[in-house]
Amino acid sequence: MKTSIATVSISGDLREKLAAIAAAGFDGVEIFENDFLAFDGSPEEVGAMVRDHGLEITLFQPFRDFEGLPEPQRAGAFERAKRKFELMNQLGTDLMLICSSVSPAALGGIDRAAADFRALGDLAKAHGVRVGYEALAWGRHVNDHRDAWEVVRRADHANVGLILDSFHTLARKIDVETIRAIPGDRIFIVQLADAPKIDMDLLYWSRHFRNMPGEGDLDVTGFMRAVAATGYDGPLSLEIFNDQFRGGSPRSIAVDGRRSLVNLMDQVRRAEPALAIPVPDMPDRIAVSGVEFVEFAADEHEAEELGALLSAMGFSLVARHRNRDVAVWRQGDGRGINLVVNTSQEGFAHSSYVVHGTNAYAIGLRVADGAATVARARALGAEIFAESRGPGELAVPAIRGVGGGVIYFIDDALARVWDIEFEPVADQVGEGAGLRDIDHVAQTMNYEEMLTWLLFYTAIFRTAKSPMVDVVDPAGLVRSQVVESDEARGGGAGLRLTLNGAENRRTLAGHFIAESFGSSVQHLAFATDDIFATADRMAALGFKPLEITANYWDDLEARFGLDPATTERLRHRNILCDRDAGGEFFQFYGQNFGEGFFFEIVERRGGYRGYGAPNAPFRIAAQKRAIRPKGMPRV
Ligand code: MG
Ligand code: MG
C-alpha cells in the first residue's frame, strides 16, 4: 500500500509540510501548484527537497478547464498544458490531475472531450508524463466518475487515465459499485476524503469541510472496497480541504492522515477477504468491555482531599502498592470501580502532577488481550508508553492518550496486578453507596483536536461515534461527541466516552483546559441502580452535591408532567432528569474539585441511550457560579 497526501491538506510552508508528511510515514505527496508558486525556490529545488525527505511526487495539480473548448480557447489550453508538462519534468513527477471543466465556454460532448484527451495524450507522451481526468461533483458537463471514465475509455491513450476521488463520488451519492467495472490499470490515482454530512453547496462543502477517512460520515470504506476490487494498486492519496486542518499542527494532522489510511485499508481487507490487499497485518479493532480503573496523580495534601471526597461517595481505601505511593479505592461488586491515587515523587504520574496539578491522568481499559491491543495501536501510529518497573511488577501495556495522558490495557491475566502489586489495607471495607460501575468518562480538549481523538478511539477500538451536538455554555459553544463500544451501545457494559471540544477559555470546558494546562479527563460518571438511595447514602457520608437552580425543576415538572411529590424528591437531592424513546435518566453532580474536575452519579432506566445533554447548561451554570469567585469572568 502506497500512501500519499496533498500538500494542501496541512498547514505550514512547503518545507514544514514535507517534514511533517515524511515524519508521519507517507510515501508520497501531491504538489498543489499554489504551494509551489508560493515557495521561494526553483522547480528542481522543490523536486530535490521532496526526494530528500524520502518522498515522491505522486501528482501535480490542479489543471482546470481543459476539455471541450472551442477555438481559440482550445489551443490556449493545450499551450498551458505544455508549460505545465515542462514544469512537471523539472519537478520530477509524471502525473497531472485535470479536473472536469466548469468553464461556461466548454461545449460538452463525450466524444469532443475524448478527442481533446487523445490529442493531449500525445503531447503528454512527448514529455514523458501522464494525465488523469477527475469528475468534479460540480463539473459543468462531466460530474460523475462514470462519464469521466467514458471520456478516458474513448480517448484510448496509454498516457490518459482516470482519477477517482471519494468525495466527488460520495457527495453526489453515486453508486460506488459502478467503480468495480473500471479496469484497475486505467485508474491513475485514487484520492480519498471523508466529510461530515451537511446539506450545503457541493463546492463549498468540498473546499472547507473535507476530513480524513473515518472522521466524517461518508462511506469511504464502501468506495475503497469497490476500488480495491478493480485491482488498482497505485497510491492512495488524501486530498483534504479543511479550514481547521490548514490552521492546525502539521505534524498531528499528518499523523491522523496516515492513521486514517491504515485503518481504512485494514477495514477494506477485512470486508473483502477474497482480494489480496497489501496492508500491514494487525489485530482487528479491539473490543473494550469497560473501564478497569482511573488513576489520579496528586500530591499528598490533595490526595487527602480527594480521599475524603471518595469516602463521602462510599469508596473504601482497599490496598496500597507494595513499592510505590499508590493507593486503591474501590466500590462495587466483582471488579467494581477502582480509583487509583498516585502520590509518587517520581515517574510519569509525578511529571503529570507537576504539569497539570491533581488530575486523572490514566485510564485502564478492560480488553480481551492487552498485547494485541498494543499491536494494533502501534500499527496505527499510537505512541507506546512504558515505565521502568520494580522487581515483581507486571508490564501493563499502555499507550499515550488525550492530553498527554496514558491508556492502560488490562486483560484477565493482567487483572492479577491488583493482587501481585498491591497489599490489602487492613481497615474494614465500608458498605458503599451503591455505585456499581464507571458509566462514562468525559474528556475535554480544544475543539481543533476533537477529530484527532475521535479517529484515535474509533480506529483502535471497536467503537462508533455519535453525531456531534452543541452544548451551550453561556460563554460559548462546546461541541460534544460520544464514542461508545458496540456493547455499550447495545445497553451493556462497555466503554462510553464523551469528548468535549472547547472553542474558548471562557467556557467551563475551556477554563478547565487552561487551568489544568491541557489535562483531559474532566469528569467521571458512576452508575447506580437506585439513584435516590445512593444520593441519600452519600449525603449521610457528607457528600455535597452541586446545587442546581430551583427554576430547573419547575421547567422539568412542566416538560415531563411530573407530579409535585416526584419533583420534590428530585429537587431535594439535586437530581436532574432526562428521557428519550428508550427510557429515563437521572443524574446528579458533585462540586468542582480543583479547576473544574467533577464526579457525576447516573442511573439509566429502560433503554435510555443518552447522557443528559439537555441538562448540561444547568449543570454548567451551577458550576460557573461555584467557581466565579476564583476569577471566572461573569458572562
Ligand atoms: Mg480530487
Ligand atoms: Mg456526564
PDB file of N, CA and C and ligand atoms in Angstrom, residues 30 61 97 134 136 163-165 168 191 210 239 241, ligand 1:
ATOM      1  N   GLU A  30       1.081  14.910  -3.141  1.00  0.00           N
ATOM      2  CA  GLU A  30       0.550  15.642  -4.287  1.00  0.00           C
ATOM      3  C   GLU A  30       1.006  17.079  -4.105  1.00  0.00           C
ATOM      4  N   GLN A  61      -1.085  19.083  -9.306  1.00  0.00           N
ATOM      5  CA  GLN A  61      -2.445  19.522  -9.591  1.00  0.00           C
ATOM      6  C   GLN A  61      -2.695  20.939  -9.111  1.00  0.00           C
ATOM      7  N   LEU A  97      -3.218  16.068 -12.628  1.00  0.00           N
ATOM      8  CA  LEU A  97      -4.665  15.938 -12.481  1.00  0.00           C
ATOM      9  C   LEU A  97      -5.360  17.012 -13.319  1.00  0.00           C
ATOM     10  N   GLU A 134     -10.446  13.785 -13.662  1.00  0.00           N
ATOM     11  CA  GLU A 134     -11.283  13.643 -12.470  1.00  0.00           C
ATOM     12  C   GLU A 134     -12.603  14.378 -12.675  1.00  0.00           C
ATOM     13  N   LEU A 136     -15.284  16.461 -11.276  1.00  0.00           N
ATOM     14  CA  LEU A 136     -15.676  17.283 -10.128  1.00  0.00           C
ATOM     15  C   LEU A 136     -17.175  17.115  -9.919  1.00  0.00           C
ATOM     16  N   ILE A 163      -8.963   9.535 -12.722  1.00  0.00           N
ATOM     17  CA  ILE A 163      -8.675   9.788 -11.307  1.00  0.00           C
ATOM     18  C   ILE A 163      -9.990   9.717 -10.541  1.00  0.00           C
ATOM     19  N   LEU A 164     -10.013   8.892  -9.517  1.00  0.00           N
ATOM     20  CA  LEU A 164     -11.204   8.781  -8.667  1.00  0.00           C
ATOM     21  C   LEU A 164     -10.967   9.543  -7.380  1.00  0.00           C
ATOM     22  N   ASP A 165     -12.020  10.203  -6.909  1.00  0.00           N
ATOM     23  CA  ASP A 165     -11.942  10.966  -5.660  1.00  0.00           C
ATOM     24  C   ASP A 165     -13.202  10.621  -4.861  1.00  0.00           C
ATOM     25  N   HIS A 168     -16.010  13.335  -4.475  1.00  0.00           N
ATOM     26  CA  HIS A 168     -16.859  13.679  -5.625  1.00  0.00           C
ATOM     27  C   HIS A 168     -17.905  12.593  -5.912  1.00  0.00           C
ATOM     28  N   GLN A 191      -7.926   9.398  -4.948  1.00  0.00           N
ATOM     29  CA  GLN A 191      -7.887  10.405  -3.883  1.00  0.00           C
ATOM     30  C   GLN A 191      -8.984  10.097  -2.878  1.00  0.00           C
ATOM     31  N   ARG A 210     -13.983  18.911   4.136  1.00  0.00           N
ATOM     32  CA  ARG A 210     -13.479  17.544   3.991  1.00  0.00           C
ATOM     33  C   ARG A 210     -12.711  17.160   5.246  1.00  0.00           C
ATOM     34  N   GLU A 239      -6.715  13.967  -0.096  1.00  0.00           N
ATOM     35  CA  GLU A 239      -6.842  15.332  -0.616  1.00  0.00           C
ATOM     36  C   GLU A 239      -7.908  16.000   0.234  1.00  0.00           C
ATOM     37  N   PHE A 241      -9.433  19.289   1.958  1.00  0.00           N
ATOM     38  CA  PHE A 241      -9.555  20.742   2.131  1.00  0.00           C
ATOM     39  C   PHE A 241     -10.345  20.963   3.412  1.00  0.00           C
TER      40      PHE A 241
HETATM   41 MG    MG B   1      -9.706  15.472  -6.081  1.00  0.00          MG
END
